[in-house]
CSV table of C-alpha atoms and ligand atoms in Angstrom, one decimal:
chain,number,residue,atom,x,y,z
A,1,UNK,CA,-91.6,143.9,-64.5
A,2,UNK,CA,-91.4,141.4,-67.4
A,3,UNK,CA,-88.2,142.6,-68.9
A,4,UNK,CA,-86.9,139.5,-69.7
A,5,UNK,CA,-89.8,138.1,-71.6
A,6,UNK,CA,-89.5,138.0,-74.7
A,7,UNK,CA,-93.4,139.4,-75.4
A,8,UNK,CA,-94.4,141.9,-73.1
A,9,UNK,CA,-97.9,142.6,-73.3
A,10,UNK,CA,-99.3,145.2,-70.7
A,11,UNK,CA,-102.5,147.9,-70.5
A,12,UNK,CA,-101.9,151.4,-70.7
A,13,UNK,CA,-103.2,154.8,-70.8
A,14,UNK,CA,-101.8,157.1,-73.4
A,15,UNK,CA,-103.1,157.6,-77.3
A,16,UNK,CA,-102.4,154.8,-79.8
A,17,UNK,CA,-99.8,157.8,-81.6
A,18,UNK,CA,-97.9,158.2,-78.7
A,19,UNK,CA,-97.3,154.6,-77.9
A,20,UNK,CA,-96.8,153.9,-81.7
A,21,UNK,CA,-93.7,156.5,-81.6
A,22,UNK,CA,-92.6,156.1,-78.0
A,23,UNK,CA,-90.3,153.4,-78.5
A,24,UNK,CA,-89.2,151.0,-81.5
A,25,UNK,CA,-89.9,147.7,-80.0
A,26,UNK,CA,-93.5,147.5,-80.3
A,27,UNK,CA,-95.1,145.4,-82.2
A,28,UNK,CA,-98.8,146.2,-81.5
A,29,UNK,CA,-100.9,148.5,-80.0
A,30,UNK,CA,-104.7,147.2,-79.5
A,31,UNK,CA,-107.3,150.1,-79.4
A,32,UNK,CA,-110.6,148.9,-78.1
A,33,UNK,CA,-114.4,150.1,-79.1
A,34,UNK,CA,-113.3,150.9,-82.6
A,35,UNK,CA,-113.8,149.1,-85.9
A,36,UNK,CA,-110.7,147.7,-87.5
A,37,UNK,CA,-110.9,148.9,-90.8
A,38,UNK,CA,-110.0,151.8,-89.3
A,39,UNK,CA,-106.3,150.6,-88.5
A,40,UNK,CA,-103.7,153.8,-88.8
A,41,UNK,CA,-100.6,151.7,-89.3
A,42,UNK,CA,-99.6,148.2,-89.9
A,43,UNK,CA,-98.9,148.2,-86.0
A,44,UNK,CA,-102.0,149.8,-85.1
A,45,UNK,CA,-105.0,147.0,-84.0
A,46,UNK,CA,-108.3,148.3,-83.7
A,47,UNK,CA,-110.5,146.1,-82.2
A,48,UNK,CA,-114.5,146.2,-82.0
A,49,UNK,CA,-115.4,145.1,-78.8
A,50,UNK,CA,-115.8,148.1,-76.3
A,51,UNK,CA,-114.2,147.9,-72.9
A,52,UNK,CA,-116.1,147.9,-70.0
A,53,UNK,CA,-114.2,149.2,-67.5
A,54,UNK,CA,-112.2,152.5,-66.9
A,55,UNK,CA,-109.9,154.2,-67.7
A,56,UNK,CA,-109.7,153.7,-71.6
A,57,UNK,CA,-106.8,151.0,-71.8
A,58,UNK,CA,-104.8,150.1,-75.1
A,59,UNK,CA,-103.3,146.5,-75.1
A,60,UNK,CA,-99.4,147.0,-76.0
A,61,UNK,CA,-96.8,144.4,-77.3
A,62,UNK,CA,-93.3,145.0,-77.1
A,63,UNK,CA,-90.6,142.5,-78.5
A,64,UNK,CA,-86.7,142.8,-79.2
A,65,UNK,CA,-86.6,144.7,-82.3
A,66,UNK,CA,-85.7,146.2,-84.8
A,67,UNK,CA,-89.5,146.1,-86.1
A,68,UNK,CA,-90.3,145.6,-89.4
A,69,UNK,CA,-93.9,146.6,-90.7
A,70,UNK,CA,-96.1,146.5,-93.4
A,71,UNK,CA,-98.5,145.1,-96.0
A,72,UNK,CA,-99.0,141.7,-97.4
A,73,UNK,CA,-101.9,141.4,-99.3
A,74,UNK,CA,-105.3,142.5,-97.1
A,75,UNK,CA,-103.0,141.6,-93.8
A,76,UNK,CA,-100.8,144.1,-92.1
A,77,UNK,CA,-98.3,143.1,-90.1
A,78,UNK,CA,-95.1,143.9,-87.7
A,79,UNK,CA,-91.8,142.0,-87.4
A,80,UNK,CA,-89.8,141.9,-84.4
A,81,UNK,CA,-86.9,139.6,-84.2
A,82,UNK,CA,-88.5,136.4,-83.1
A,83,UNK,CA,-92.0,137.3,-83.2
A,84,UNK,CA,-94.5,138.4,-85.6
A,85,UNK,CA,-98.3,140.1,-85.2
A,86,UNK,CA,-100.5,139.9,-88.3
A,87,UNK,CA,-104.6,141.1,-89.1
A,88,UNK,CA,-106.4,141.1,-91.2
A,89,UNK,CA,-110.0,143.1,-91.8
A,90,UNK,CA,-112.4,141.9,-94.2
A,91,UNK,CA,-115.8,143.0,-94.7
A,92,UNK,CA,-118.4,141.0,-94.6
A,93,UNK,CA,-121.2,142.3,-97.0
A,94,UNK,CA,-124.2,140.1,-96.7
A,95,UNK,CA,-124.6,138.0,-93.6
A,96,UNK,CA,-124.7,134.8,-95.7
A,97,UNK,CA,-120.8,135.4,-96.7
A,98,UNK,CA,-119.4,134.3,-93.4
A,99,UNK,CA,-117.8,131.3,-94.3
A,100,UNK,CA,-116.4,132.6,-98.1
A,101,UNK,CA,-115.1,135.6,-95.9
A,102,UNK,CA,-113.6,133.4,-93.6
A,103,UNK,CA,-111.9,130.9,-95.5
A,104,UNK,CA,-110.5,133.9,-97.9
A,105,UNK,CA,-109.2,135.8,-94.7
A,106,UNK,CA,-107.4,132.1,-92.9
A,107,UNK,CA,-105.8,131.7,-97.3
A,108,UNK,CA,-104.8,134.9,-96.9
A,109,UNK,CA,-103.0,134.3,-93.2
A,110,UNK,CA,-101.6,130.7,-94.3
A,111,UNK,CA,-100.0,132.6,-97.7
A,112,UNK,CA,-98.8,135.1,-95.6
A,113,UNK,CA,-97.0,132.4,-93.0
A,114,UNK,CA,-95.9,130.3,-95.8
A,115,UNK,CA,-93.2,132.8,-96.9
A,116,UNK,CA,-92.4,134.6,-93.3
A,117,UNK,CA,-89.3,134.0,-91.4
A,118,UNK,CA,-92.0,133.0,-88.5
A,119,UNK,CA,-94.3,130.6,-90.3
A,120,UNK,CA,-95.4,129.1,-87.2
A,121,UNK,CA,-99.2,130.5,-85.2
A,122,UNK,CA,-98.8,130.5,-81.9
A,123,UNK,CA,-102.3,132.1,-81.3
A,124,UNK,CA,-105.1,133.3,-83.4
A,125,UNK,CA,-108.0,135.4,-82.3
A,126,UNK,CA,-111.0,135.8,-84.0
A,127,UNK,CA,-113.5,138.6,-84.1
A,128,UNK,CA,-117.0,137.9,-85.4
A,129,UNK,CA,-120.3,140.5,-85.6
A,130,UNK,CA,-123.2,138.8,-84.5
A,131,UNK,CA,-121.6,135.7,-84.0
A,132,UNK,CA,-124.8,134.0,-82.5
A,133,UNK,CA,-127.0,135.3,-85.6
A,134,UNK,CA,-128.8,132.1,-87.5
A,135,UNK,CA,-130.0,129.6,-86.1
A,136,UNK,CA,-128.9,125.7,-85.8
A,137,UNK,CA,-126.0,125.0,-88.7
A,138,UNK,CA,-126.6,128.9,-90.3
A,139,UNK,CA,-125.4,130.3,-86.9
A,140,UNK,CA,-122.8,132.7,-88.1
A,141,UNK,CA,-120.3,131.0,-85.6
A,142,UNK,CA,-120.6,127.5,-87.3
A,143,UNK,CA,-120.2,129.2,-90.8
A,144,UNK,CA,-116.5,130.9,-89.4
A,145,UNK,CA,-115.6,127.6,-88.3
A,146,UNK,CA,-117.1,126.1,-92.0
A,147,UNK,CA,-114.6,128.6,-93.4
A,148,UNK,CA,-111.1,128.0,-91.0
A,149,UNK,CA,-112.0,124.4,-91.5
A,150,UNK,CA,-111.8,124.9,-95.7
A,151,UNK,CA,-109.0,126.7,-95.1
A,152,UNK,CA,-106.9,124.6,-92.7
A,153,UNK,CA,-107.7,121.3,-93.2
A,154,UNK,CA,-105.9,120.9,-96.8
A,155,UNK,CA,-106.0,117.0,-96.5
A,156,UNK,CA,-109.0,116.5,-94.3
A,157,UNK,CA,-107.9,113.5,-92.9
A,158,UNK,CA,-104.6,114.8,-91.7
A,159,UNK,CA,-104.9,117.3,-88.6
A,160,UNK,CA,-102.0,120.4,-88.9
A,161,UNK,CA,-100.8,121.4,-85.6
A,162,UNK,CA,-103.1,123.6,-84.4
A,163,UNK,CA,-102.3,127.5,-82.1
A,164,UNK,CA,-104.1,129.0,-79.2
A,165,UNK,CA,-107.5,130.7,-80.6
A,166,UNK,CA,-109.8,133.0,-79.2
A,167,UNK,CA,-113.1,133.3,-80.9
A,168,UNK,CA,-115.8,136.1,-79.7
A,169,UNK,CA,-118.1,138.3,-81.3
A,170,UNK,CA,-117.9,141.9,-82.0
A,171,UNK,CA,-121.3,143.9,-82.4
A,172,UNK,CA,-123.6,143.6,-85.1
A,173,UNK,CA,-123.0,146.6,-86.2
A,174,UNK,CA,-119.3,146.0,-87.5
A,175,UNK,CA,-118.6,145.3,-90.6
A,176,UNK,CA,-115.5,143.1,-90.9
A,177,UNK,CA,-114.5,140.1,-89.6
A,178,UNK,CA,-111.4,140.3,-87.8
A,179,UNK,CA,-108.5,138.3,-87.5
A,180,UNK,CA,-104.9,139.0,-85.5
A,181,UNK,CA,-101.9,136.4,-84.6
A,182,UNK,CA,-98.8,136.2,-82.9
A,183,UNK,CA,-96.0,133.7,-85.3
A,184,UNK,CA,-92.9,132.5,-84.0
A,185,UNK,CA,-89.9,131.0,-85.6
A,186,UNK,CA,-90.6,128.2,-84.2
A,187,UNK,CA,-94.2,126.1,-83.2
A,188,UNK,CA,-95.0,126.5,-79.9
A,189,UNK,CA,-95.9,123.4,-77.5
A,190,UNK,CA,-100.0,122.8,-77.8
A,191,UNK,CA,-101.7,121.7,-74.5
A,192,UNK,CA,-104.9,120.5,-74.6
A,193,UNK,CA,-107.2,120.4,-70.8
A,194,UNK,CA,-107.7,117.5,-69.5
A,195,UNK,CA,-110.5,118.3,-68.0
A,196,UNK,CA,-112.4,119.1,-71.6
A,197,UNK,CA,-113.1,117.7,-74.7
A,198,UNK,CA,-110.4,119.0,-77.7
A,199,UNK,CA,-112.2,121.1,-80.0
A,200,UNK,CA,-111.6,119.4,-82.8
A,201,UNK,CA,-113.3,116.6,-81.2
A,202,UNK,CA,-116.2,118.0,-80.5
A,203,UNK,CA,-119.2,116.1,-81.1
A,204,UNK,CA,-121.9,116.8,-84.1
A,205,UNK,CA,-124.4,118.8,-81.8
A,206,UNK,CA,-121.9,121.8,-81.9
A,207,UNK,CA,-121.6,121.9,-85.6
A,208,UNK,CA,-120.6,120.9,-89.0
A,209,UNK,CA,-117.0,121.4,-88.7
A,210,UNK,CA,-115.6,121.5,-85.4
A,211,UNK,CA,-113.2,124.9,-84.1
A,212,UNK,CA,-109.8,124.0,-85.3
A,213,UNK,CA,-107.6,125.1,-82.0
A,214,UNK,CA,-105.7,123.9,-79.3
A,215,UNK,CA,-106.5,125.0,-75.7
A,216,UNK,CA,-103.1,126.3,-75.1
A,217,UNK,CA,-99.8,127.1,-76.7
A,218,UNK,CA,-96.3,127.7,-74.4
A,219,UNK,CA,-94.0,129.6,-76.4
A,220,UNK,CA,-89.9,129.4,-75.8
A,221,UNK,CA,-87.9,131.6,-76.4
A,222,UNK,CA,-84.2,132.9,-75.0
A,223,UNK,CA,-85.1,130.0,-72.2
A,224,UNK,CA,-88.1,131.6,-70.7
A,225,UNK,CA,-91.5,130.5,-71.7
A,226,UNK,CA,-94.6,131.9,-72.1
A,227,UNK,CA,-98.4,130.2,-72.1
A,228,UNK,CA,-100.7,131.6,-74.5
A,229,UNK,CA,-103.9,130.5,-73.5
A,230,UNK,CA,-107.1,130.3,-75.9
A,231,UNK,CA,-110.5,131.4,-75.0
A,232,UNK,CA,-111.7,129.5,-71.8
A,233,UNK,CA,-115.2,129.6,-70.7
A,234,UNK,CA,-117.5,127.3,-68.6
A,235,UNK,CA,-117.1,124.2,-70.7
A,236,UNK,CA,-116.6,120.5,-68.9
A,237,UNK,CA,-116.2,117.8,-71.5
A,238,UNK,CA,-117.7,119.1,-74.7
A,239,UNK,CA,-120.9,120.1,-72.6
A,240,UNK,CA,-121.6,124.0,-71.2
A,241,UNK,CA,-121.9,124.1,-67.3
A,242,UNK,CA,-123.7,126.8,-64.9
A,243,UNK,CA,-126.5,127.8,-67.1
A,244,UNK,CA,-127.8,131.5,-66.9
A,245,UNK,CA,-124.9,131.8,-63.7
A,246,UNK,CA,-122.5,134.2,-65.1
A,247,UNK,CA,-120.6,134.0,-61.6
A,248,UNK,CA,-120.2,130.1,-61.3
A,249,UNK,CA,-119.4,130.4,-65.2
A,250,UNK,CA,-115.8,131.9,-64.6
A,251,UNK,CA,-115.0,130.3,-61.5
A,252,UNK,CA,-115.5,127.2,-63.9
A,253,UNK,CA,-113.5,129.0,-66.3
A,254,UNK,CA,-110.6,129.6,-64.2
A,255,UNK,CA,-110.5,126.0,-62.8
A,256,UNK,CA,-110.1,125.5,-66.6
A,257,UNK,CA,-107.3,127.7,-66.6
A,258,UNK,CA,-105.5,126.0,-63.9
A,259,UNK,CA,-105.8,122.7,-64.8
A,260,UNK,CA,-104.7,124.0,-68.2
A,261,UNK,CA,-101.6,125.2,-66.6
A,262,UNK,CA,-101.4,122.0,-64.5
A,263,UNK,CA,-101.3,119.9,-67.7
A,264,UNK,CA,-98.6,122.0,-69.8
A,265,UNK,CA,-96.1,121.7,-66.4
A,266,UNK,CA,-96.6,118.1,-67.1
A,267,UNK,CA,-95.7,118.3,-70.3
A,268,UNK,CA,-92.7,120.6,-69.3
A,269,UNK,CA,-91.4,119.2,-66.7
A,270,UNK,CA,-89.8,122.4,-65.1
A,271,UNK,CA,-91.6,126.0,-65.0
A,272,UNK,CA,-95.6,126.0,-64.3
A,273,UNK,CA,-97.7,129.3,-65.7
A,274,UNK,CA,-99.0,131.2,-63.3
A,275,UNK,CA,-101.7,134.4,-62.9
A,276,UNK,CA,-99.2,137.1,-61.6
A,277,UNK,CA,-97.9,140.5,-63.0
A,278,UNK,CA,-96.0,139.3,-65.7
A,279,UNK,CA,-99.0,138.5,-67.6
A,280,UNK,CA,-102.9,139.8,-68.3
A,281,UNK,CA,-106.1,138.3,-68.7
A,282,UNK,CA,-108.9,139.5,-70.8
A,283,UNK,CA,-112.3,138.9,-69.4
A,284,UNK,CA,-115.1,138.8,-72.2
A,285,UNK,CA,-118.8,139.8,-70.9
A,286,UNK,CA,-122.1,138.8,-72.8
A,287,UNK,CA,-124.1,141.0,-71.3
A,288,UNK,CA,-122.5,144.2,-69.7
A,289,UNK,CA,-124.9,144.3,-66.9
A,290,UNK,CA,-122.9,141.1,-65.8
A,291,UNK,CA,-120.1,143.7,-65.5
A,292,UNK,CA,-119.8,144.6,-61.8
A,293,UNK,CA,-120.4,140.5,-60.7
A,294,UNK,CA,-117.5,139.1,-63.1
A,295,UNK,CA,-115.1,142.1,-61.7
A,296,UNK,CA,-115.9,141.0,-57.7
A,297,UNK,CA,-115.7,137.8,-58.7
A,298,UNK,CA,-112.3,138.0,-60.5
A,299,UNK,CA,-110.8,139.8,-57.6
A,300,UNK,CA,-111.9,137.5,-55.3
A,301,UNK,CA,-110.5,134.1,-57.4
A,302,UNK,CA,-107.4,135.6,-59.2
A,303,UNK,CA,-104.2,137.2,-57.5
A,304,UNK,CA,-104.8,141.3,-57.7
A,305,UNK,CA,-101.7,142.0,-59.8
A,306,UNK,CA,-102.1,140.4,-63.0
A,307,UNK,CA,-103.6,143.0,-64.7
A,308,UNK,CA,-107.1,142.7,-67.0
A,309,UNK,CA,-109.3,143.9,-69.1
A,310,UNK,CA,-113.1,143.8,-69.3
A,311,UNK,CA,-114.3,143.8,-72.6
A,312,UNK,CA,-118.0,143.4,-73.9
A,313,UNK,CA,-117.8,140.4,-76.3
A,314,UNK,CA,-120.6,137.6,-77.1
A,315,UNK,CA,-119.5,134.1,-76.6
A,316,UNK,CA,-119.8,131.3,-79.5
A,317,UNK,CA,-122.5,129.4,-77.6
A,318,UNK,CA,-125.4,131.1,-77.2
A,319,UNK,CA,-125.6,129.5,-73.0
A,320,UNK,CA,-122.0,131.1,-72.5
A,321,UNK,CA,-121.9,134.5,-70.5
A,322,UNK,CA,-118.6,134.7,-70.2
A,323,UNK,CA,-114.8,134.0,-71.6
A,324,UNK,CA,-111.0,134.6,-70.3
A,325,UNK,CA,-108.0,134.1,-72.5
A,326,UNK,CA,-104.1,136.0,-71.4
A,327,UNK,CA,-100.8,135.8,-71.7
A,328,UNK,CA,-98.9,134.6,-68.9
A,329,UNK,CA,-95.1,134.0,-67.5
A,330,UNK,CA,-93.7,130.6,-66.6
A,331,UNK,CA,-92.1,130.9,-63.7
B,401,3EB,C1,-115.0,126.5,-76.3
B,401,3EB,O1,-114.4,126.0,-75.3
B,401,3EB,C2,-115.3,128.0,-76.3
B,401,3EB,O2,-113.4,128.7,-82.5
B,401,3EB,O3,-111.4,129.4,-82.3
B,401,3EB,C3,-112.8,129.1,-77.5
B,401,3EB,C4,-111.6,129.4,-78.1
B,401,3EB,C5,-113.9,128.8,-78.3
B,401,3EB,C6,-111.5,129.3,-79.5
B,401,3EB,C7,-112.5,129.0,-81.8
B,401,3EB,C8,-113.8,128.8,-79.7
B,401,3EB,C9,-112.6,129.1,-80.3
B,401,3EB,O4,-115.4,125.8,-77.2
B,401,3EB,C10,-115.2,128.6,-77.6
């Protein structure tokens, strides 16, 4: 039980309208395999990728209430007390738009902070069809980051303080690209990995404008914390390890993860996150065939009670097979 967190974020079976009117503190309810233009209420997240595993989960946030919903421009939003969730669904048209849609939908998002009672991203995840589509600096990946970066980086010699991200693609058949975010009152602690280049250090190879994100957030609040973490994959340095070996890939990931964690109790001082019920991890697969391998191979790394999720998802670099991000409990 996580009842004294102040996000609670579990899987569940049940319909997205029952969960939506089953209580009044959630703030979210993510529906997976379904485009999010199709959204049914501000509270309502549907998210492209389909899951790969059974039964059909929904990804629900709860937070101490009374929430608040709705409409803000093209973003839709809910409003606990200490904790917002925004998206935002814009359509891409031609493939060639990327990075016009994706600075519009990151103006959209920093407009929408500016004036909220929780101006501060904690974490960020980003959905992008065909996100490997193009090839060297027209890869549709690059052009997001192009966009975020014209967005974000007002004086472009001054880094902001940069949330958690996740950034995976959705299938090419979707039309929108997707953003959602969880803002606080206050900005959450970023942790970088030791172990791995910061993004926005990357070197040229990867790209015009490097991914503006930090590889971890840990978020305070009523004196527990929480560790967001972004989007880890098989990365050491700025440089992809394990080639073509989805297996070795998130083993390397989770050693990511754990140094990750290792890093932000340093920075701490007192509670360490850890991979146990209070939390969940999402596991992003390339290629689903890959489906059965990452699940032993999960179980066999990762304690059996923190639940997950197994969702089909392509990874920004094309030699990247597979992805984890969660949400997790300091304890
Ligand atoms: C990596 O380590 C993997 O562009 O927002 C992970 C998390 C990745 C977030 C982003 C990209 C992003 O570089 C890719």
């Amino acid at each position: 039980m996580n009842g004294h967190m102040s996000l609670r974020v579990s899987y569940q079976e049940g319909s997205v309208g029952q969960w939506l009117t089953a209580a009044d503190d959630v703030l979210a309810v993510f529906e997976f395999g379904r485009s999010p233009l199709e959204s049914t209420d501000p509270r309502h997240v549907p998210v492209a990728l389909p899951q790969l595993d059974s039964p059909p989960l929904v990804e629900l946030w709860r937070c101490d209430g009374p929430i608040k919903s709705g409409t803000w421009d093209l973003l839709r939003f809910a409003q606990g007390d200490q904790l917002t969730m925004g998206h935002i669904a814009l359509d891409l048209g031609q493939p060639s738009s990327m990075r016009d849609v994706s600075r519009h939908a990151y103006e959209v998002l920093q407009s929408y902070l500016q004036q909220s009672p929780h101006p501060w991203p904690l974490k960020i995840w980003n959905y992008i069809p065909a996100i490997n589509q193009g090839s060297g600096d027209e890869e549709l990946y690059r052009q997001f980051c192009l966009g975020r970066a014209d967005a974000v980086l007002i004086d472009p010699g001054d880094l902001p303080p940069l949330p958690a991200a996740t950034a995976i693609g959705a299938p090419a058949s979707e039309p929108a690209l997707q953003i959602y975010f969880l803002s606080g009152a206050l900005p959450g602690l970023d942790v970088e990995n030791p172990r791995q280049v910061s993004a926005w250090r990357y070197p040229r190879q990867y790209g015009p404008r490097s991914p503006l994100f930090s590889r971890g957030t840990i978020l305070t609040l009523n004196g527990s914390r929480q560790f967001l973490i972004s989007g880890t994959a098989s990365v050491v340095g700025h440089q992809t390890h394990h080639e073509n070996q989805v297996a070795n890939q998130l083993r390397e990931s989770l050693r990511n993860v754990n140094s990750l964690f290792d890093e932000g109790h340093r920075l701490m001082g007192d509670a360490r996150a850890r991979l146990d019920g209070n939390g969940i991890l999402k596991v992003y697969i390339r290629n689903p065939g890959d489906y059965e391998l990452i699940r032993r191979t999960l179980e066999a790394e990762a304690p059996e009670d923190i639940p997950r999720i197994y969702l089909q998802g392509d990874i920004c670099r094309e030699n990247l097979l597979t992805e984890i991000d969660g949400i997790v409990a300091c304890a």
